[in-house]
Amino acid sequence: MSLRFGPAPEDERRRMETDILQLRVGLALIDDARRDGGFEIDETKLAARVGELLESLGAGSPSGNEAPVQATPLEPDRVLLKAPTGEHSADEVVLRADGILLEEYSSYGMKAEAVDPTELSAKQEEELREARAKFEARQRRPRFRGERFLRVLTAEPQSGSEVQLLAAELFDDGLVVHYTFDQAAESIESIMSTELPEGLEAGSGFRIEDDLGTEYYESGGGSGGVQVVHGAFAFAPAVPPAARMLRISSRGGPIELPL
Amino acid sequence: METAPKDYFDDRPQHSRRHLCEASLRLLAALGSEPRFPGDLASVEALVARVAKGRSGEAMDFAVEPAGELPRYTGEYLTWVSPAADGCLRLRHEFGELRSEAVVLRPDGRLGEFEAIDGFGVPASALTEQARADSEAVERLTREREAEEVDYSKQIDDEQRRFRTEHLIGVSAAPPQDDTGPVVTFVVLYETGVIVNYLVPRPPDEDLETDDPFAEPLSEAMLPRIELSDGPGTAYEVVGMDERDANGPLLRASQSFAPAVPRSVARLSVGFETGSVEIELGER
């Protein structure tokens, strides 16, 4: 069995051809801009011009959302060229009148379908109620912004632990937990699929407690790295000044930091 | 002889074609209000000098070659430009080997058919001395690159593994600092290097606005120049930079350095342009 990643060769070839068509249209628009002192800023006129160009380039005469290349005026010296790659996706470039491609990206959209709430089944209504309640509960949670840094608690290396907690930065509205772990390429899938021990936050994989029983909520963060991952996750609220101990639990077990 | 169907797409020529389109956009724009591209080398060189510059470090280098001669090769990624008939330009993209793609750009922005050029496009017996020298140079460069690629892969692997937890020695907190500039929060000591974690006050919005579309003022603010110094005078070099969080009022980032802080060093000084902080490293 052989594995191939990425798009099929034919899809890739088609995409690159569309890409080149997009730039051929861009070239003609640059020529227009040379003569007119800037790009056409009237959206309708620009669309008509792109339609003409596509026809002259042998790309047929579809119009509107069907056109393989679409242009939107942004400023007299900038135009957005969009090449649809699927029903809700497109490759887009911003072309400047000096010939520079300022931005190149793929955009993806979603199609939303309105559903009449009266058509919901009892089960769906229950799910909707639960989802709303969870959302509202999340909205009421304290959030970390990290306006004022207070001090840092450092951790000793934790012998034999998969996850090494490094430090916790304390702020006036929460804390940020820093950690690291090794990740062999072949183990990515197994780590991703490993279930978290009960009670740990789904995002960070940490639980924070103190000796006063404060309830801490995860409030953003992330991690990155190849072979070695470094991460930092924020929690709110702030550690109360009266607390004497902070317990941080991860897959590797709990570690207590005196305050 | 039967050959198995290719299940991959050799996209280098296609990428090269796209590159030629992008180069054409710039050359056409640089032509300004002139009705035709210039027909002499000096004027083509002047046109190339007027081409707008893109993002720093981008692979968009131009060179000028005379029309009607054998193509030149350097083994690099270069767009060769030469005058062509009827006020056109010929662009040829050399993509790191003895192959190139070429196209003719008309002054009205139309491109001719793309042309794939294998080697010099003539039999070996017709090669000039220059072509033979170019060919040898590219082949030598290719061999060197292949050898370097192996070293480079190993180097990347070593770098990715530099801060594995098995090398972790410990973490040292930084003392309180003036918080009007970058504030070091803690350093992580490894047997293979050291990572400095710090916070930077978010610059005012007006400082983040710029007319330069390629400027990255937030990244610049997050990754200031840091100098480490210790008693023995170890020469630390930056081996990694990480923008951890750019969303809050304090930007969070880290910079990694090598070599390791010697065991005998008790204090490490972390210096920014705005000041420095001494960190007690404790017993190790």
Tab-separated table of C-alpha atoms in Angstrom, chain B residues 43-271:
chain	number	residue	atom	x	y	z
B	43	SER	CA	17.503	49.809	-21.175
B	44	VAL	CA	16.294	46.349	-20.123
B	45	GLU	CA	18.721	46.552	-17.205
B	46	ALA	CA	17.303	49.968	-16.304
B	47	LEU	CA	13.763	48.524	-16.468
B	48	VAL	CA	14.733	45.633	-14.190
B	49	ALA	CA	16.231	48.128	-11.730
B	50	ARG	CA	12.830	49.874	-11.566
B	51	VAL	CA	10.905	46.685	-10.686
B	52	ALA	CA	9.066	47.029	-7.364
B	53	LYS	CA	10.476	45.040	-4.456
B	54	GLY	CA	8.276	42.557	-2.643
B	55	ARG	CA	8.606	40.867	0.696
B	56	SER	CA	12.114	40.757	2.113
B	57	GLY	CA	13.845	37.473	1.290
B	58	GLU	CA	11.462	36.493	-1.518
B	59	ALA	CA	12.912	34.481	-4.428
B	60	MET	CA	12.452	37.051	-7.199
B	61	ASP	CA	15.854	37.827	-8.646
B	62	PHE	CA	16.309	39.121	-12.166
B	63	ALA	CA	19.293	38.967	-14.529
B	64	VAL	CA	19.597	40.276	-18.071
B	65	GLU	CA	20.843	38.205	-21.019
B	66	PRO	CA	21.260	39.071	-24.703
B	67	ALA	CA	18.691	37.794	-27.166
B	68	GLY	CA	19.546	34.954	-29.543
B	69	GLU	CA	22.374	33.410	-27.540
B	70	LEU	CA	22.481	30.112	-25.682
B	71	PRO	CA	20.771	30.350	-22.277
B	72	ARG	CA	22.950	30.931	-19.259
B	73	TYR	CA	22.669	28.748	-16.131
B	74	THR	CA	23.919	29.530	-12.633
B	75	GLY	CA	22.209	26.748	-10.678
B	76	GLU	CA	20.237	29.389	-8.772
B	77	TYR	CA	16.612	30.489	-9.107
B	78	LEU	CA	16.839	33.400	-11.505
B	79	THR	CA	14.556	35.124	-13.972
B	80	TRP	CA	16.583	35.985	-17.053
B	81	VAL	CA	15.195	38.860	-19.097
B	82	SER	CA	16.104	39.643	-22.697
B	83	PRO	CA	14.730	41.986	-25.369
B	84	ALA	CA	12.441	40.335	-27.936
B	85	ALA	CA	10.960	41.417	-31.267
B	86	ASP	CA	8.073	43.894	-31.579
B	87	GLY	CA	8.674	45.660	-28.272
B	88	CYS	CA	8.291	42.473	-26.238
B	89	LEU	CA	10.399	40.944	-23.489
B	90	ARG	CA	11.460	37.335	-23.159
B	91	LEU	CA	11.531	35.946	-19.642
B	92	ARG	CA	13.250	32.700	-18.785
B	93	HIS	CA	13.127	31.133	-15.346
B	94	GLU	CA	16.041	28.948	-14.366
B	95	PHE	CA	14.954	26.776	-11.463
B	96	GLY	CA	18.101	25.370	-9.900
B	97	GLU	CA	18.943	22.788	-12.533
B	98	LEU	CA	19.754	22.591	-16.239
B	99	ARG	CA	16.144	23.209	-17.252
B	100	SER	CA	14.159	26.364	-17.617
B	101	GLU	CA	10.771	27.705	-18.695
B	102	ALA	CA	10.434	30.739	-20.914
B	103	VAL	CA	7.667	33.024	-22.118
B	104	VAL	CA	7.330	36.188	-24.179
B	105	LEU	CA	5.608	39.132	-22.506
B	106	ARG	CA	3.924	41.633	-24.768
B	107	PRO	CA	3.611	45.279	-23.736
B	108	ASP	CA	-0.186	44.919	-23.572
B	109	GLY	CA	0.186	42.274	-20.831
B	110	ARG	CA	-0.460	39.244	-23.005
B	111	LEU	CA	1.825	36.262	-22.568
B	112	GLY	CA	2.853	33.933	-25.374
B	113	GLU	CA	3.009	30.151	-25.067
B	114	PHE	CA	5.223	28.794	-22.321
B	115	GLU	CA	8.321	27.065	-23.634
B	116	ALA	CA	10.161	24.310	-21.772
B	117	ILE	CA	13.910	24.417	-22.366
B	118	ASP	CA	15.897	21.302	-21.606
B	119	GLY	CA	19.506	22.241	-21.002
B	120	PHE	CA	20.723	24.665	-23.647
B	121	GLY	CA	18.262	23.595	-26.311
B	122	VAL	CA	21.021	22.557	-28.755
B	123	PRO	CA	23.018	19.331	-29.350
B	124	ALA	CA	26.154	18.867	-27.192
B	125	SER	CA	28.327	19.527	-30.232
B	126	ALA	CA	26.873	23.031	-30.514
B	127	LEU	CA	27.623	24.049	-26.929
B	128	THR	CA	29.805	27.105	-26.484
B	129	GLU	CA	32.646	27.298	-23.997
B	130	GLN	CA	30.437	29.406	-21.717
B	131	ALA	CA	27.631	26.815	-21.905
B	132	ARG	CA	30.014	23.974	-21.033
B	133	ALA	CA	31.380	25.993	-18.093
B	134	ASP	CA	27.821	26.774	-16.903
B	135	SER	CA	26.859	23.132	-17.233
B	136	GLU	CA	29.835	21.954	-15.177
B	137	ALA	CA	29.215	24.609	-12.553
B	138	VAL	CA	25.535	23.632	-12.186
B	139	GLU	CA	26.384	19.933	-11.951
B	140	ARG	CA	28.999	20.671	-9.287
B	141	LEU	CA	26.537	22.847	-7.378
B	142	THR	CA	23.902	20.101	-7.603
B	143	ARG	CA	26.322	17.557	-6.129
B	144	GLU	CA	27.254	19.969	-3.335
B	145	ARG	CA	23.602	20.649	-2.610
B	146	GLU	CA	22.807	16.939	-2.421
B	147	ALA	CA	25.627	16.492	0.077
B	148	GLU	CA	24.503	19.565	2.026
B	149	GLU	CA	20.927	18.320	2.040
B	150	VAL	CA	21.964	15.295	4.089
B	151	ASP	CA	23.862	17.524	6.545
B	152	TYR	CA	20.984	19.981	6.609
B	153	SER	CA	18.440	17.264	7.419
B	154	LYS	CA	20.626	16.154	10.297
B	155	GLN	CA	21.053	19.737	11.444
B	156	ILE	CA	17.272	20.297	11.399
B	157	ASP	CA	16.773	17.074	13.322
B	158	ASP	CA	19.387	18.108	15.907
B	159	GLU	CA	17.797	21.540	16.257
B	160	GLN	CA	14.341	20.084	16.724
B	161	ARG	CA	15.667	17.792	19.428
B	162	ARG	CA	17.870	20.366	21.179
B	163	PHE	CA	15.349	21.091	23.929
B	164	ARG	CA	14.098	17.574	24.604
B	165	THR	CA	13.064	17.037	28.202
B	166	GLU	CA	15.974	14.630	28.790
B	167	HIS	CA	18.254	17.699	28.521
B	168	LEU	CA	16.222	19.776	30.990
B	169	ILE	CA	18.238	20.999	33.991
B	170	GLY	CA	15.894	23.431	35.669
B	171	VAL	CA	13.958	26.678	35.636
B	172	SER	CA	15.033	29.980	37.189
B	173	ALA	CA	12.707	32.871	37.945
B	174	ALA	CA	13.685	36.402	37.045
B	175	PRO	CA	13.513	39.106	39.734
B	176	PRO	CA	10.994	41.987	39.542
B	177	GLN	CA	11.795	44.446	36.742
B	178	ASP	CA	10.669	47.794	35.421
B	179	ASP	CA	7.590	46.847	33.394
B	180	THR	CA	7.664	49.707	30.890
B	181	GLY	CA	9.776	47.534	28.557
B	182	PRO	CA	10.278	43.788	28.042
B	183	VAL	CA	10.072	41.787	31.283
B	184	VAL	CA	11.821	38.428	31.583
B	185	THR	CA	9.651	36.040	33.599
B	186	PHE	CA	11.835	32.911	33.717
B	187	VAL	CA	14.650	31.084	31.940
B	188	VAL	CA	14.739	27.345	31.268
B	189	LEU	CA	18.179	25.780	31.463
B	190	TYR	CA	19.051	22.756	29.366
B	191	GLU	CA	22.277	20.813	28.904
B	192	THR	CA	22.029	21.983	25.292
B	193	GLY	CA	21.000	25.643	25.613
B	194	VAL	CA	18.742	28.071	27.395
B	195	ILE	CA	15.275	29.467	26.690
B	196	VAL	CA	14.369	32.998	27.813
B	197	ASN	CA	10.644	33.619	28.375
B	198	TYR	CA	9.481	37.226	28.500
B	199	LEU	CA	6.568	39.642	28.171
B	200	VAL	CA	6.481	42.822	26.107
B	201	PRO	CA	3.947	45.645	26.573
B	202	ARG	CA	1.724	45.804	23.503
B	203	PRO	CA	2.738	48.834	21.404
B	204	PRO	CA	0.050	51.510	20.890
B	205	ASP	CA	-2.202	50.863	17.881
B	206	GLU	CA	-0.729	53.788	15.952
B	207	ASP	CA	2.716	52.179	16.171
B	208	LEU	CA	1.304	48.983	14.667
B	209	GLU	CA	-0.179	50.760	11.651
B	210	THR	CA	2.121	51.009	8.672
B	211	ASP	CA	1.848	51.707	4.966
B	212	ASP	CA	4.348	48.955	4.235
B	213	PRO	CA	2.274	45.809	3.558
B	214	PHE	CA	5.282	43.620	4.272
B	215	ALA	CA	6.191	45.205	7.610
B	216	GLU	CA	5.481	43.134	10.711
B	217	PRO	CA	5.566	45.632	13.582
B	218	LEU	CA	3.937	43.247	16.060
B	219	SER	CA	6.537	40.553	15.396
B	220	GLU	CA	9.303	43.129	15.664
B	221	ALA	CA	7.940	44.231	19.028
B	222	MET	CA	7.666	40.623	20.217
B	223	LEU	CA	11.135	39.626	19.145
B	224	PRO	CA	13.501	42.346	20.292
B	225	ARG	CA	17.239	41.807	20.176
B	226	ILE	CA	18.389	39.977	23.296
B	227	GLU	CA	21.965	39.592	24.465
B	228	LEU	CA	22.953	37.057	27.083
B	229	SER	CA	26.105	37.490	29.092
B	230	ASP	CA	27.734	35.596	31.916
B	231	GLY	CA	30.990	35.735	33.881
B	232	PRO	CA	33.105	33.463	31.642
B	233	GLY	CA	32.047	35.395	28.544
B	234	THR	CA	30.192	32.572	26.790
B	235	ALA	CA	29.174	33.592	23.245
B	236	TYR	CA	25.456	32.830	23.106
B	237	GLU	CA	23.669	32.693	19.783
B	238	VAL	CA	19.952	32.794	19.092
B	239	VAL	CA	18.795	29.379	17.849
B	240	GLY	CA	15.047	29.891	17.978
B	241	MET	CA	12.301	32.470	18.368
B	242	ASP	CA	8.738	31.798	19.336
B	243	GLU	CA	5.823	34.216	19.335
B	244	ARG	CA	3.604	32.612	21.954
B	245	ASP	CA	0.682	35.022	22.329
B	246	ALA	CA	0.023	38.286	20.551
B	247	ASN	CA	-3.559	38.812	21.682
B	248	GLY	CA	-3.311	40.358	25.124
B	249	PRO	CA	-2.065	43.658	26.494
B	250	LEU	CA	1.240	41.899	27.235
B	251	LEU	CA	2.772	40.037	24.302
B	252	ARG	CA	4.331	36.703	25.258
B	253	ALA	CA	7.389	35.308	23.475
B	254	SER	CA	10.553	33.330	23.991
B	255	GLN	CA	13.995	33.161	22.440
B	256	SER	CA	16.300	30.151	22.624
B	257	PHE	CA	20.057	30.305	22.810
B	258	ALA	CA	23.003	27.945	22.536
B	259	PRO	CA	25.376	26.817	23.891
B	260	ALA	CA	24.282	25.797	27.391
B	261	VAL	CA	24.992	28.049	30.329
B	262	PRO	CA	28.152	26.584	31.918
B	263	ARG	CA	27.536	24.834	35.247
B	264	SER	CA	29.933	27.227	36.959
B	265	VAL	CA	27.823	30.276	36.059
B	266	ALA	CA	25.686	31.506	38.962
B	267	ARG	CA	24.098	34.545	37.307
B	268	LEU	CA	22.937	35.148	33.758
B	269	SER	CA	22.374	38.644	32.446
B	270	VAL	CA	19.592	39.088	29.887
B	271	GLY	CA	19.962	42.385	28.063
